[in-house]
Structure formats: structure tokens, C-alpha cells
């Protein structure tokens, strides 16, 4: 039976699927694509000079099944930091990339921040979009003079696809949006294949979710299964039977699902425009109101705030800040008797510093939004009084059925 006297909201990120055996990190998806990108660049790379792009760079990208964003993310990610070999040695570079910890190398939140860095500044004179426009015009003029200029891959690609006549910032922005859609299609195909190749995923996710529902709850206090809602930042979704067996009332994927073919990659919803998560979600038909997940019917027709919010496998990055703000406002976090538990990977082993700093950043942002006088110290204050609890994710994983 469901215990409506005790309610909780569970928030899960990609760490949940990684724990269930999916190779679902963005680095798992991108590193093979980076290797193909390097292969194409190597075709025109003299060992003694910088990158000189081929005249038909757009055809090279298309031939490799890549997108503009593969080039952008490669440039922005710093993924090759520490690499000592020749850029032209594709095999050695690939081995270097594959040898790094993929779960930590390229978090999803970082991908969103790179997209944000490229599109954030709109039509201003220092906008990356505007600068790309200028670079592409330079590229075109140099090509007309019979020269092959040294230029970023994205600028050359934009120039060759769009053409000079339509080369305005809004045209580049529209093209970048179309290319992001192509990347999302490829990501969906990749993740579907990951699920297909991991037949144990369904059972593992069911076991982990069941353990997460029960985590930290005393049977003497809770009794029957607590009423639980789940907000997922992943694109995977458990079966109806798995949800029922885990005691889940509502399970919402805020960025779309593989099943519905509407997954999105977006930037902070506080910004408007074609790349913002709010715009992308509307376009994809994702109408989840996250605030409603934090308030539940108590059985007498009245809505009450959840008693506990659990966060597992999510970075709590500012890229998803608006979702947290809506949830914290819905439960009146600073005043109500609500506890937030963050389960961080590697905390007991001395890791987790990045996660704790992300929590501090998230709570500072929230403190500013509600006018708290001690915004920068609000996370530590809530930790001190037990309203924010940080635990190692292994306390949940160890209880999950294999």
C-alpha cells in the first residue's frame, strides 16, 4: 500500500543510468565522433603547421556522419588537455581519449555549458555567432583569392553550407539550431543501441530505483511505501511494471524520452531564444510542470509539499537551475520542514568536491533569487541544520538488487 502521510520527490541524472551499466555519458557518445573528426582533419594537416581546412570541409563532415557541433564541442571541451603527441596521430589521440575516465571527462552539464557559450550573447558585436559570421566572410574572401586560410572548422563549415549571400548572424543561428537537431538524432540512435546491448538495464534500473525510494527511510516511521514522484533528466524511462513495483506514482522526463523520439539538448531556461530549454521543450511537446511534482495530494484533496527531495546522479549544475528553483519555491525550502538529500559519487573515497561546490553554487543562486541576506553561505547553513544532507551514492547502490 501507499503511505500518503510521507511523500518524496526523487531527482535522477545520468549517474543513475551509468550505475545501471549504460555507456550513456556524453564522452562515450562523443569520443568516437571526435576520432572521426580528427581523421578528416588529418587528411589536410601537414605535420609542421596548424590546421588548414580542406576546401570541401562540409563534404568531409557529411561523409563522416558528423555535425557542426562535433567541431564546436571538440574545440570547447578541452578534451585533449594533457595530450603530448602529434595532432596528426589519430590512433594515438584516440587511445589517449579512450584511456580517460569517461564518466568524469565530459559531463552532460559541461556539454550544455559549451552550447551556452556559443549561443548566449545573441546578436552583440562580441557574440560567437557574430564573430563566426565575420570569420566566414574572411574565409570566403581568402578562398576567392586562391588562398586556403587557417580557420576554425565551424566557420568553414558554416560558410560552405550556407553560402555568402545568406551569411547573417540570424542565418548562422538557425543553421546551428538545425545542426543541434542532427546531433540529437544521432544521440538518440546511440542511446537506443546502448539500451539494446544492455539486456540487464531494465532489471538494474528497477532495483536501483527501488533502493532509492527506500533510502534513508525507517520502516518504523514510514510503514508502507511512501508516495513518490520522480523527475528524470535522462532520456530513458522504466516500464510501467517497473514503476509500479518500485512504488512510483509519477515519473517525468523533463528533456524528453527515447521512446517518444523528442529528446532535447538545451541551455539555461532563463535565456530566451531557439536554444533555451524552455523553447526546446515546447517545440518537443514536453509539458512537464516540475513544481507540481514537489506537491502531492494528501488523500483528503489537499496538496502538501513533499517531505524529502532526493537527488541521485545529477550534477546540480546551474544549467538546470530553473528546475530546482521551481521545486524549492514549491516546497518553500527555506522555511518549511523539507529535507534535501544529495547522493554524490565518490564522496566516501575523498571525491565529490566538484559535487559539493555545485550544490553551493546552486543554493547561492537560489538565495539570491529569494533575496536571502546570506545567499553565499546558505548551503552551509542548511547543511548545518540538517536541511541539506550529502551522502555517498554507494549507500543506495549497495542496497540495489543485482
mmCIF file of C-alpha atoms in Angstrom, residues 10-397:
data_model
loop_
_atom_site.group_PDB
_atom_site.id
_atom_site.type_symbol
_atom_site.label_atom_id
_atom_site.label_comp_id
_atom_site.label_asym_id
_atom_site.label_seq_id
_atom_site.Cartn_x
_atom_site.Cartn_y
_atom_site.Cartn_z
ATOM 1 C CA UNK A 10 13.393 11.808 -6.428
ATOM 2 C CA UNK A 11 15.554 13.630 -8.986
ATOM 3 C CA UNK A 12 17.846 11.470 -11.127
ATOM 4 C CA UNK A 13 20.536 12.364 -13.644
ATOM 5 C CA UNK A 14 22.871 10.451 -15.908
ATOM 6 C CA UNK A 15 24.734 8.965 -12.935
ATOM 7 C CA UNK A 16 21.683 6.746 -12.422
ATOM 8 C CA UNK A 17 21.938 5.204 -15.895
ATOM 9 C CA UNK A 18 25.728 4.890 -15.594
ATOM 10 C CA UNK A 19 25.225 2.975 -12.347
ATOM 11 C CA UNK A 20 22.865 0.651 -14.242
ATOM 12 C CA UNK A 21 25.561 -0.163 -16.787
ATOM 13 C CA UNK A 22 24.655 2.129 -19.689
ATOM 14 C CA UNK A 23 27.526 3.821 -21.519
ATOM 15 C CA UNK A 24 25.432 6.958 -21.508
ATOM 16 C CA UNK A 25 27.986 9.630 -20.688
ATOM 17 C CA UNK A 26 28.452 12.288 -23.330
ATOM 18 C CA UNK A 27 32.094 11.273 -23.620
ATOM 19 C CA UNK A 28 31.074 7.726 -24.506
ATOM 20 C CA UNK A 29 28.973 9.218 -27.284
ATOM 21 C CA UNK A 30 31.401 11.904 -28.445
ATOM 22 C CA UNK A 31 34.872 10.360 -28.274
ATOM 23 C CA UNK A 32 34.322 8.058 -31.295
ATOM 24 C CA UNK A 33 32.924 11.066 -33.174
ATOM 25 C CA UNK A 34 35.954 13.160 -32.204
ATOM 26 C CA UNK A 35 38.165 10.404 -33.571
ATOM 27 C CA UNK A 36 36.340 10.555 -36.907
ATOM 28 C CA UNK A 37 36.667 14.338 -36.874
ATOM 29 C CA UNK A 38 40.397 14.034 -36.291
ATOM 30 C CA UNK A 39 40.622 11.570 -39.157
ATOM 31 C CA UNK A 40 39.064 14.050 -41.548
ATOM 32 C CA UNK A 41 41.278 16.880 -40.329
ATOM 33 C CA UNK A 42 44.356 14.670 -40.675
ATOM 34 C CA UNK A 43 43.749 14.378 -44.423
ATOM 35 C CA UNK A 44 44.759 18.023 -44.837
ATOM 36 C CA UNK A 45 47.114 18.506 -41.908
ATOM 37 C CA UNK A 46 50.828 18.966 -42.668
ATOM 38 C CA UNK A 47 52.899 17.846 -39.699
ATOM 39 C CA UNK A 48 54.671 21.198 -39.495
ATOM 40 C CA UNK A 49 51.750 23.633 -39.451
ATOM 41 C CA UNK A 50 48.428 24.293 -37.775
ATOM 42 C CA UNK A 51 45.113 23.060 -39.079
ATOM 43 C CA UNK A 52 44.489 24.002 -42.702
ATOM 44 C CA UNK A 53 40.951 23.132 -43.612
ATOM 45 C CA UNK A 54 40.129 21.398 -46.862
ATOM 46 C CA UNK A 55 38.172 23.324 -49.444
ATOM 47 C CA UNK A 56 35.323 20.782 -49.211
ATOM 48 C CA UNK A 57 35.230 20.613 -45.409
ATOM 49 C CA UNK A 58 31.420 20.394 -45.497
ATOM 50 C CA UNK A 59 31.646 17.218 -47.576
ATOM 51 C CA UNK A 60 34.199 15.801 -45.156
ATOM 52 C CA UNK A 61 31.860 16.404 -42.232
ATOM 53 C CA UNK A 62 28.910 14.885 -44.084
ATOM 54 C CA UNK A 63 30.956 11.886 -45.201
ATOM 55 C CA UNK A 64 31.847 11.178 -41.578
ATOM 56 C CA UNK A 65 28.236 11.486 -40.411
ATOM 57 C CA UNK A 66 29.150 14.381 -38.126
ATOM 58 C CA UNK A 67 27.683 17.822 -37.420
ATOM 59 C CA UNK A 68 28.865 21.362 -36.838
ATOM 60 C CA UNK A 69 28.517 20.763 -33.091
ATOM 61 C CA UNK A 70 31.042 17.938 -33.130
ATOM 62 C CA UNK A 71 33.626 20.508 -34.196
ATOM 63 C CA UNK A 72 32.378 23.112 -31.708
ATOM 64 C CA UNK A 73 32.346 20.693 -28.769
ATOM 65 C CA UNK A 74 35.790 19.400 -29.654
ATOM 66 C CA UNK A 75 37.158 22.951 -29.607
ATOM 67 C CA UNK A 76 35.382 23.987 -26.404
ATOM 68 C CA UNK A 77 35.697 20.829 -24.331
ATOM 69 C CA UNK A 78 39.411 20.854 -23.620
ATOM 70 C CA UNK A 79 39.031 17.106 -24.003
ATOM 71 C CA UNK A 80 42.616 16.771 -25.257
ATOM 72 C CA UNK A 81 44.189 18.688 -22.366
ATOM 73 C CA UNK A 82 47.343 16.845 -21.350
ATOM 74 C CA UNK A 83 47.823 15.155 -24.710
ATOM 75 C CA UNK A 84 51.517 15.244 -25.657
ATOM 76 C CA UNK A 85 51.517 13.607 -29.085
ATOM 77 C CA UNK A 86 51.143 14.913 -32.611
ATOM 78 C CA UNK A 87 47.670 16.131 -33.525
ATOM 79 C CA UNK A 88 48.033 14.235 -36.772
ATOM 80 C CA UNK A 89 48.490 10.899 -34.957
ATOM 81 C CA UNK A 90 44.818 9.939 -34.885
ATOM 82 C CA UNK A 91 45.429 6.479 -33.468
ATOM 83 C CA UNK A 92 47.475 7.779 -30.547
ATOM 84 C CA UNK A 93 44.986 10.571 -29.853
ATOM 85 C CA UNK A 94 42.116 8.079 -29.863
ATOM 86 C CA UNK A 95 43.945 5.851 -27.384
ATOM 87 C CA UNK A 96 44.538 8.905 -25.184
ATOM 88 C CA UNK A 97 40.866 9.837 -25.205
ATOM 89 C CA UNK A 98 39.657 6.306 -24.557
ATOM 90 C CA UNK A 99 42.083 5.939 -21.662
ATOM 91 C CA UNK A 100 40.475 8.709 -19.655
ATOM 92 C CA UNK A 101 37.617 8.274 -17.172
ATOM 93 C CA UNK A 102 34.653 8.778 -19.463
ATOM 94 C CA UNK A 103 32.184 9.247 -16.613
ATOM 95 C CA UNK A 104 34.107 12.294 -15.376
ATOM 96 C CA UNK A 105 35.697 13.519 -18.618
ATOM 97 C CA UNK A 106 32.711 15.059 -20.304
ATOM 98 C CA UNK A 107 29.658 15.528 -18.032
ATOM 99 C CA UNK A 108 26.349 16.373 -19.652
ATOM 100 C CA UNK A 109 26.234 19.677 -17.824
ATOM 101 C CA UNK A 110 29.509 20.679 -19.451
ATOM 102 C CA UNK A 111 28.087 19.993 -22.906
ATOM 103 C CA UNK A 112 25.208 22.316 -22.123
ATOM 104 C CA UNK A 113 27.628 24.973 -20.882
ATOM 105 C CA UNK A 114 29.622 24.755 -24.133
ATOM 106 C CA UNK A 115 26.461 25.172 -26.196
ATOM 107 C CA UNK A 116 25.572 28.073 -23.905
ATOM 108 C CA UNK A 117 28.989 29.681 -24.503
ATOM 109 C CA UNK A 118 28.474 29.619 -28.257
ATOM 110 C CA UNK A 119 24.936 30.999 -28.438
ATOM 111 C CA UNK A 120 24.456 33.030 -25.242
ATOM 112 C CA UNK A 121 25.317 36.547 -26.445
ATOM 113 C CA UNK A 122 22.731 36.945 -29.173
ATOM 114 C CA UNK A 123 23.483 39.488 -31.908
ATOM 115 C CA UNK A 124 26.017 41.597 -29.984
ATOM 116 C CA UNK A 125 29.347 42.594 -31.586
ATOM 117 C CA UNK A 126 31.247 40.054 -29.446
ATOM 118 C CA UNK A 127 28.748 37.267 -29.971
ATOM 119 C CA UNK A 128 30.341 33.988 -31.083
ATOM 120 C CA UNK A 129 27.645 33.913 -33.744
ATOM 121 C CA UNK A 130 28.653 37.381 -34.972
ATOM 122 C CA UNK A 131 32.346 36.539 -34.813
ATOM 123 C CA UNK A 132 31.692 33.340 -36.742
ATOM 124 C CA UNK A 133 29.901 35.448 -39.336
ATOM 125 C CA UNK A 134 32.961 37.710 -39.645
ATOM 126 C CA UNK A 135 35.300 34.721 -39.797
ATOM 127 C CA UNK A 136 33.222 33.136 -42.539
ATOM 128 C CA UNK A 137 33.276 36.326 -44.590
ATOM 129 C CA UNK A 138 37.061 36.349 -44.218
ATOM 130 C CA UNK A 139 37.155 32.692 -45.237
ATOM 131 C CA UNK A 140 35.139 33.434 -48.368
ATOM 132 C CA UNK A 141 37.292 36.397 -49.383
ATOM 133 C CA UNK A 142 40.508 34.389 -48.916
ATOM 134 C CA UNK A 143 39.133 31.483 -50.922
ATOM 135 C CA UNK A 144 38.248 33.851 -53.779
ATOM 136 C CA UNK A 145 41.885 34.964 -53.786
ATOM 137 C CA UNK A 146 43.006 31.379 -54.194
ATOM 138 C CA UNK A 147 44.196 31.035 -50.602
ATOM 139 C CA UNK A 148 43.365 28.346 -48.053
ATOM 140 C CA UNK A 149 43.084 30.239 -44.764
ATOM 141 C CA UNK A 150 43.730 28.828 -41.322
ATOM 142 C CA UNK A 151 40.274 28.937 -39.735
ATOM 143 C CA UNK A 152 38.047 27.145 -37.253
ATOM 144 C CA UNK A 153 36.170 24.150 -38.595
ATOM 145 C CA UNK A 154 32.762 25.546 -37.654
ATOM 146 C CA UNK A 155 33.348 28.793 -39.557
ATOM 147 C CA UNK A 156 34.453 26.970 -42.696
ATOM 148 C CA UNK A 157 31.589 24.506 -42.413
ATOM 149 C CA UNK A 158 29.006 27.287 -41.988
ATOM 150 C CA UNK A 159 30.433 29.188 -44.940
ATOM 151 C CA UNK A 160 30.391 26.225 -47.284
ATOM 152 C CA UNK A 161 26.872 25.107 -46.322
ATOM 153 C CA UNK A 162 25.064 28.424 -46.011
ATOM 154 C CA UNK A 163 26.907 30.421 -48.645
ATOM 155 C CA UNK A 164 27.950 34.038 -48.554
ATOM 156 C CA UNK A 165 24.688 35.657 -49.642
ATOM 157 C CA UNK A 166 22.738 34.481 -46.597
ATOM 158 C CA UNK A 167 25.571 34.993 -44.214
ATOM 159 C CA UNK A 168 23.932 36.960 -41.411
ATOM 160 C CA UNK A 169 24.008 36.187 -37.676
ATOM 161 C CA UNK A 170 20.382 35.007 -37.664
ATOM 162 C CA UNK A 171 21.133 32.617 -40.540
ATOM 163 C CA UNK A 172 24.077 31.148 -38.654
ATOM 164 C CA UNK A 173 21.977 30.809 -35.517
ATOM 165 C CA UNK A 174 19.244 28.980 -37.457
ATOM 166 C CA UNK A 175 21.817 26.700 -39.029
ATOM 167 C CA UNK A 176 23.400 25.941 -35.648
ATOM 168 C CA UNK A 177 19.952 25.017 -34.325
ATOM 169 C CA UNK A 178 19.388 22.637 -37.261
ATOM 170 C CA UNK A 179 22.769 21.049 -36.672
ATOM 171 C CA UNK A 180 21.953 20.579 -32.978
ATOM 172 C CA UNK A 181 18.838 18.704 -34.083
ATOM 173 C CA UNK A 182 21.025 16.385 -36.162
ATOM 174 C CA UNK A 183 23.240 15.754 -33.134
ATOM 175 C CA UNK A 184 20.167 14.908 -31.047
ATOM 176 C CA UNK A 185 19.042 12.384 -33.666
ATOM 177 C CA UNK A 186 22.446 10.711 -33.540
ATOM 178 C CA UNK A 187 22.440 10.753 -29.742
ATOM 179 C CA UNK A 188 19.048 9.046 -29.649
ATOM 180 C CA UNK A 189 20.283 6.323 -32.002
ATOM 181 C CA UNK A 190 23.367 5.832 -29.860
ATOM 182 C CA UNK A 191 21.409 5.551 -26.597
ATOM 183 C CA UNK A 192 18.820 3.187 -28.099
ATOM 184 C CA UNK A 193 21.682 0.941 -29.124
ATOM 185 C CA UNK A 194 23.156 1.178 -25.597
ATOM 186 C CA UNK A 195 19.872 0.006 -24.086
ATOM 187 C CA UNK A 196 19.570 -2.782 -26.671
ATOM 188 C CA UNK A 197 23.097 -4.006 -25.903
ATOM 189 C CA UNK A 198 22.460 -3.965 -22.144
ATOM 190 C CA UNK A 199 19.649 -6.506 -21.552
ATOM 191 C CA UNK A 200 20.142 -6.186 -17.785
ATOM 192 C CA UNK A 201 19.377 -2.459 -17.787
ATOM 193 C CA UNK A 202 15.654 -2.798 -17.053
ATOM 194 C CA UNK A 203 16.194 -5.015 -14.011
ATOM 195 C CA UNK A 204 19.119 -2.969 -12.758
ATOM 196 C CA UNK A 205 17.221 0.308 -13.062
ATOM 197 C CA UNK A 206 14.240 -1.210 -11.273
ATOM 198 C CA UNK A 207 16.471 -2.442 -8.437
ATOM 199 C CA UNK A 208 18.300 0.865 -8.107
ATOM 200 C CA UNK A 209 15.101 2.894 -8.173
ATOM 201 C CA UNK A 210 13.529 0.662 -5.522
ATOM 202 C CA UNK A 211 16.620 1.127 -3.332
ATOM 203 C CA UNK A 212 16.485 4.881 -3.909
ATOM 204 C CA UNK A 213 12.812 5.001 -2.892
ATOM 205 C CA UNK A 214 13.655 3.261 0.380
ATOM 206 C CA UNK A 215 16.984 5.004 1.037
ATOM 207 C CA UNK A 216 17.205 6.745 4.395
ATOM 208 C CA UNK A 217 13.652 5.889 5.373
ATOM 209 C CA UNK A 218 12.968 3.929 8.533
ATOM 210 C CA UNK A 219 10.277 1.242 8.222
ATOM 211 C CA UNK A 220 9.125 2.161 11.702
ATOM 212 C CA UNK A 221 8.483 5.725 10.584
ATOM 213 C CA UNK A 222 7.228 5.214 7.041
ATOM 214 C CA UNK A 223 5.459 1.876 7.247
ATOM 215 C CA UNK A 224 4.044 1.289 3.768
ATOM 216 C CA UNK A 225 5.747 2.533 0.589
ATOM 217 C CA UNK A 226 5.942 6.347 0.544
ATOM 218 C CA UNK A 227 4.143 8.259 -2.161
ATOM 219 C CA UNK A 228 6.941 9.041 -4.631
ATOM 220 C CA UNK A 229 7.313 11.189 -7.730
ATOM 221 C CA UNK A 230 10.395 11.096 -9.972
ATOM 222 C CA UNK A 231 11.900 13.867 -12.092
ATOM 223 C CA UNK A 232 14.434 12.453 -14.540
ATOM 224 C CA UNK A 233 16.995 14.377 -16.579
ATOM 225 C CA UNK A 234 17.709 11.180 -18.527
ATOM 226 C CA UNK A 235 16.143 10.090 -21.807
ATOM 227 C CA UNK A 236 15.403 6.562 -20.594
ATOM 228 C CA UNK A 237 12.163 5.594 -18.881
ATOM 229 C CA UNK A 238 11.362 2.452 -16.883
ATOM 230 C CA UNK A 239 8.499 0.214 -17.943
ATOM 231 C CA UNK A 240 5.081 0.641 -16.324
ATOM 232 C CA UNK A 241 5.563 -2.622 -14.418
ATOM 233 C CA UNK A 242 8.931 -1.464 -13.097
ATOM 234 C CA UNK A 243 7.402 1.807 -11.909
ATOM 235 C CA UNK A 244 4.559 0.013 -10.193
ATOM 236 C CA UNK A 245 6.912 -2.409 -8.441
ATOM 237 C CA UNK A 246 9.088 0.495 -7.271
ATOM 238 C CA UNK A 247 6.084 2.335 -5.862
ATOM 239 C CA UNK A 248 6.401 5.337 -8.204
ATOM 240 C CA UNK A 249 3.282 7.485 -8.650
ATOM 241 C CA UNK A 250 4.580 9.862 -11.360
ATOM 242 C CA UNK A 251 7.739 9.624 -13.486
ATOM 243 C CA UNK A 252 8.550 12.590 -15.730
ATOM 244 C CA UNK A 253 11.433 13.005 -18.188
ATOM 245 C CA UNK A 254 11.946 16.744 -18.349
ATOM 246 C CA UNK A 255 14.089 16.628 -21.531
ATOM 247 C CA UNK A 256 12.138 14.024 -23.496
ATOM 248 C CA UNK A 257 12.465 10.275 -23.953
ATOM 249 C CA UNK A 258 13.950 7.829 -26.418
ATOM 250 C CA UNK A 259 10.545 6.200 -26.665
ATOM 251 C CA UNK A 260 8.777 9.409 -27.691
ATOM 252 C CA UNK A 261 11.600 10.494 -30.030
ATOM 253 C CA UNK A 262 11.650 14.020 -28.587
ATOM 254 C CA UNK A 263 14.960 14.322 -26.728
ATOM 255 C CA UNK A 264 16.490 17.778 -26.450
ATOM 256 C CA UNK A 265 19.820 19.408 -25.627
ATOM 257 C CA UNK A 266 19.334 22.968 -24.438
ATOM 258 C CA UNK A 267 20.796 25.810 -22.408
ATOM 259 C CA UNK A 268 19.687 27.555 -19.236
ATOM 260 C CA UNK A 269 15.961 28.315 -19.409
ATOM 261 C CA UNK A 270 16.487 31.822 -18.018
ATOM 262 C CA UNK A 271 17.541 32.802 -21.536
ATOM 263 C CA UNK A 272 15.154 33.160 -24.424
ATOM 264 C CA UNK A 273 15.789 32.071 -27.972
ATOM 265 C CA UNK A 274 15.824 28.918 -30.067
ATOM 266 C CA UNK A 275 18.401 27.112 -27.880
ATOM 267 C CA UNK A 276 16.825 27.652 -24.444
ATOM 268 C CA UNK A 277 15.398 24.633 -22.671
ATOM 269 C CA UNK A 278 12.015 26.310 -22.299
ATOM 270 C CA UNK A 279 11.763 26.884 -26.056
ATOM 271 C CA UNK A 280 13.107 23.443 -26.920
ATOM 272 C CA UNK A 281 10.670 21.702 -24.539
ATOM 273 C CA UNK A 282 7.680 23.492 -26.057
ATOM 274 C CA UNK A 283 8.846 22.539 -29.555
ATOM 275 C CA UNK A 284 9.213 18.905 -28.455
ATOM 276 C CA UNK A 285 5.795 18.822 -26.775
ATOM 277 C CA UNK A 286 7.256 18.288 -23.281
ATOM 278 C CA UNK A 287 4.815 19.994 -20.940
ATOM 279 C CA UNK A 288 6.078 18.823 -17.531
ATOM 280 C CA UNK A 289 5.469 21.302 -14.716
ATOM 281 C CA UNK A 290 8.236 20.316 -12.314
ATOM 282 C CA UNK A 291 6.764 22.320 -9.429
ATOM 283 C CA UNK A 292 3.708 20.057 -9.330
ATOM 284 C CA UNK A 293 5.964 17.048 -8.745
ATOM 285 C CA UNK A 294 7.017 18.556 -5.416
ATOM 286 C CA UNK A 295 3.441 18.826 -4.111
ATOM 287 C CA UNK A 296 1.131 15.840 -3.735
ATOM 288 C CA UNK A 297 -2.439 15.055 -2.781
ATOM 289 C CA UNK A 298 -2.557 14.036 0.870
ATOM 290 C CA UNK A 299 -5.604 11.835 0.268
ATOM 291 C CA UNK A 300 -8.065 14.430 1.526
ATOM 292 C CA UNK A 301 -7.954 16.532 -1.613
ATOM 293 C CA UNK A 302 -5.306 18.919 -0.300
ATOM 294 C CA UNK A 303 -1.863 19.443 -1.797
ATOM 295 C CA UNK A 304 1.105 19.232 0.538
ATOM 296 C CA UNK A 305 4.809 19.653 -0.025
ATOM 297 C CA UNK A 306 6.943 16.548 -0.180
ATOM 298 C CA UNK A 307 8.808 15.649 2.998
ATOM 299 C CA UNK A 308 12.070 14.679 1.288
ATOM 300 C CA UNK A 309 13.796 15.530 -2.001
ATOM 301 C CA UNK A 310 16.482 13.050 -3.074
ATOM 302 C CA UNK A 311 18.983 13.873 -5.830
ATOM 303 C CA UNK A 312 20.934 10.953 -7.312
ATOM 304 C CA UNK A 313 23.396 11.010 -10.205
ATOM 305 C CA UNK A 314 22.718 14.627 -11.160
ATOM 306 C CA UNK A 315 25.359 17.345 -11.083
ATOM 307 C CA UNK A 316 23.015 20.052 -9.730
ATOM 308 C CA UNK A 317 24.589 22.356 -12.296
ATOM 309 C CA UNK A 318 23.361 25.858 -12.990
ATOM 310 C CA UNK A 319 22.341 24.696 -16.474
ATOM 311 C CA UNK A 320 19.316 23.125 -14.736
ATOM 312 C CA UNK A 321 18.918 25.821 -12.108
ATOM 313 C CA UNK A 322 15.392 26.895 -13.086
ATOM 314 C CA UNK A 323 14.025 23.417 -12.419
ATOM 315 C CA UNK A 324 15.490 23.443 -8.928
ATOM 316 C CA UNK A 325 14.217 26.955 -8.318
ATOM 317 C CA UNK A 326 10.665 25.928 -9.201
ATOM 318 C CA UNK A 327 10.907 22.900 -6.908
ATOM 319 C CA UNK A 328 12.434 24.816 -3.974
ATOM 320 C CA UNK A 329 9.800 27.535 -4.307
ATOM 321 C CA UNK A 330 7.022 24.931 -4.411
ATOM 322 C CA UNK A 331 8.144 23.412 -1.103
ATOM 323 C CA UNK A 332 9.194 26.738 0.485
ATOM 324 C CA UNK A 333 12.605 25.246 1.149
ATOM 325 C CA UNK A 334 13.989 27.940 3.462
ATOM 326 C CA UNK A 335 11.002 27.906 5.812
ATOM 327 C CA UNK A 336 9.228 24.547 5.557
ATOM 328 C CA UNK A 337 10.245 21.272 7.174
ATOM 329 C CA UNK A 338 11.713 19.768 3.990
ATOM 330 C CA UNK A 339 14.989 17.870 3.699
ATOM 331 C CA UNK A 340 17.096 17.659 0.507
ATOM 332 C CA UNK A 341 19.495 14.714 0.227
ATOM 333 C CA UNK A 342 22.222 14.779 -2.439
ATOM 334 C CA UNK A 343 23.820 11.418 -3.223
ATOM 335 C CA UNK A 344 27.281 12.079 -4.696
ATOM 336 C CA UNK A 345 29.612 9.637 -6.423
ATOM 337 C CA UNK A 346 32.950 9.041 -4.697
ATOM 338 C CA UNK A 347 32.211 11.075 -1.564
ATOM 339 C CA UNK A 348 33.471 8.419 0.861
ATOM 340 C CA UNK A 349 36.663 7.982 -1.145
ATOM 341 C CA UNK A 350 37.649 11.615 -0.818
ATOM 342 C CA UNK A 351 35.999 12.679 -4.084
ATOM 343 C CA UNK A 352 32.818 14.623 -4.509
ATOM 344 C CA UNK A 353 34.394 18.081 -4.151
ATOM 345 C CA UNK A 354 33.013 19.126 -7.518
ATOM 346 C CA UNK A 355 29.555 17.962 -6.479
ATOM 347 C CA UNK A 356 29.650 19.850 -3.187
ATOM 348 C CA UNK A 357 30.801 23.010 -4.945
ATOM 349 C CA UNK A 358 27.943 22.589 -7.433
ATOM 350 C CA UNK A 359 25.487 22.340 -4.532
ATOM 351 C CA UNK A 360 26.921 25.518 -3.008
ATOM 352 C CA UNK A 361 26.639 27.293 -6.370
ATOM 353 C CA UNK A 362 23.066 26.098 -6.844
ATOM 354 C CA UNK A 363 21.982 27.215 -3.381
ATOM 355 C CA UNK A 364 23.775 30.560 -3.678
ATOM 356 C CA UNK A 365 21.869 31.232 -6.888
ATOM 357 C CA UNK A 366 18.642 30.287 -5.137
ATOM 358 C CA UNK A 367 19.465 32.504 -2.167
ATOM 359 C CA UNK A 368 19.962 35.458 -4.486
ATOM 360 C CA UNK A 369 16.664 34.754 -6.248
ATOM 361 C CA UNK A 370 14.679 34.916 -2.992
ATOM 362 C CA UNK A 371 16.641 37.833 -1.559
ATOM 363 C CA UNK A 372 18.293 35.882 1.257
ATOM 364 C CA UNK A 373 20.821 38.130 3.045
ATOM 365 C CA UNK A 374 23.279 35.249 3.461
ATOM 366 C CA UNK A 375 22.925 33.864 -0.075
ATOM 367 C CA UNK A 376 26.578 32.875 -0.440
ATOM 368 C CA UNK A 377 26.523 30.901 2.805
ATOM 369 C CA UNK A 378 23.054 29.469 2.504
ATOM 370 C CA UNK A 379 24.183 25.953 1.522
ATOM 371 C CA UNK A 380 26.459 25.625 4.543
ATOM 372 C CA UNK A 381 23.740 26.971 6.829
ATOM 373 C CA UNK A 382 21.205 24.453 5.517
ATOM 374 C CA UNK A 383 23.771 21.653 5.847
ATOM 375 C CA UNK A 384 24.495 22.674 9.436
ATOM 376 C CA UNK A 385 20.837 22.483 10.410
ATOM 377 C CA UNK A 386 20.237 19.203 8.562
ATOM 378 C CA UNK A 387 18.013 20.540 5.792
ATOM 379 C CA UNK A 388 20.618 19.632 3.185
ATOM 380 C CA UNK A 389 22.321 16.271 3.598
ATOM 381 C CA UNK A 390 25.180 14.993 1.419
ATOM 382 C CA UNK A 391 25.802 11.256 1.228
ATOM 383 C CA UNK A 392 27.843 8.893 -0.907
ATOM 384 C CA UNK A 393 25.815 7.323 -3.700
ATOM 385 C CA UNK A 394 27.137 3.898 -2.712
ATOM 386 C CA UNK A 395 24.756 3.809 0.251
ATOM 387 C CA UNK A 396 21.978 3.447 -2.321
ATOM 388 C CA UNK A 397 23.818 1.375 -4.919
#
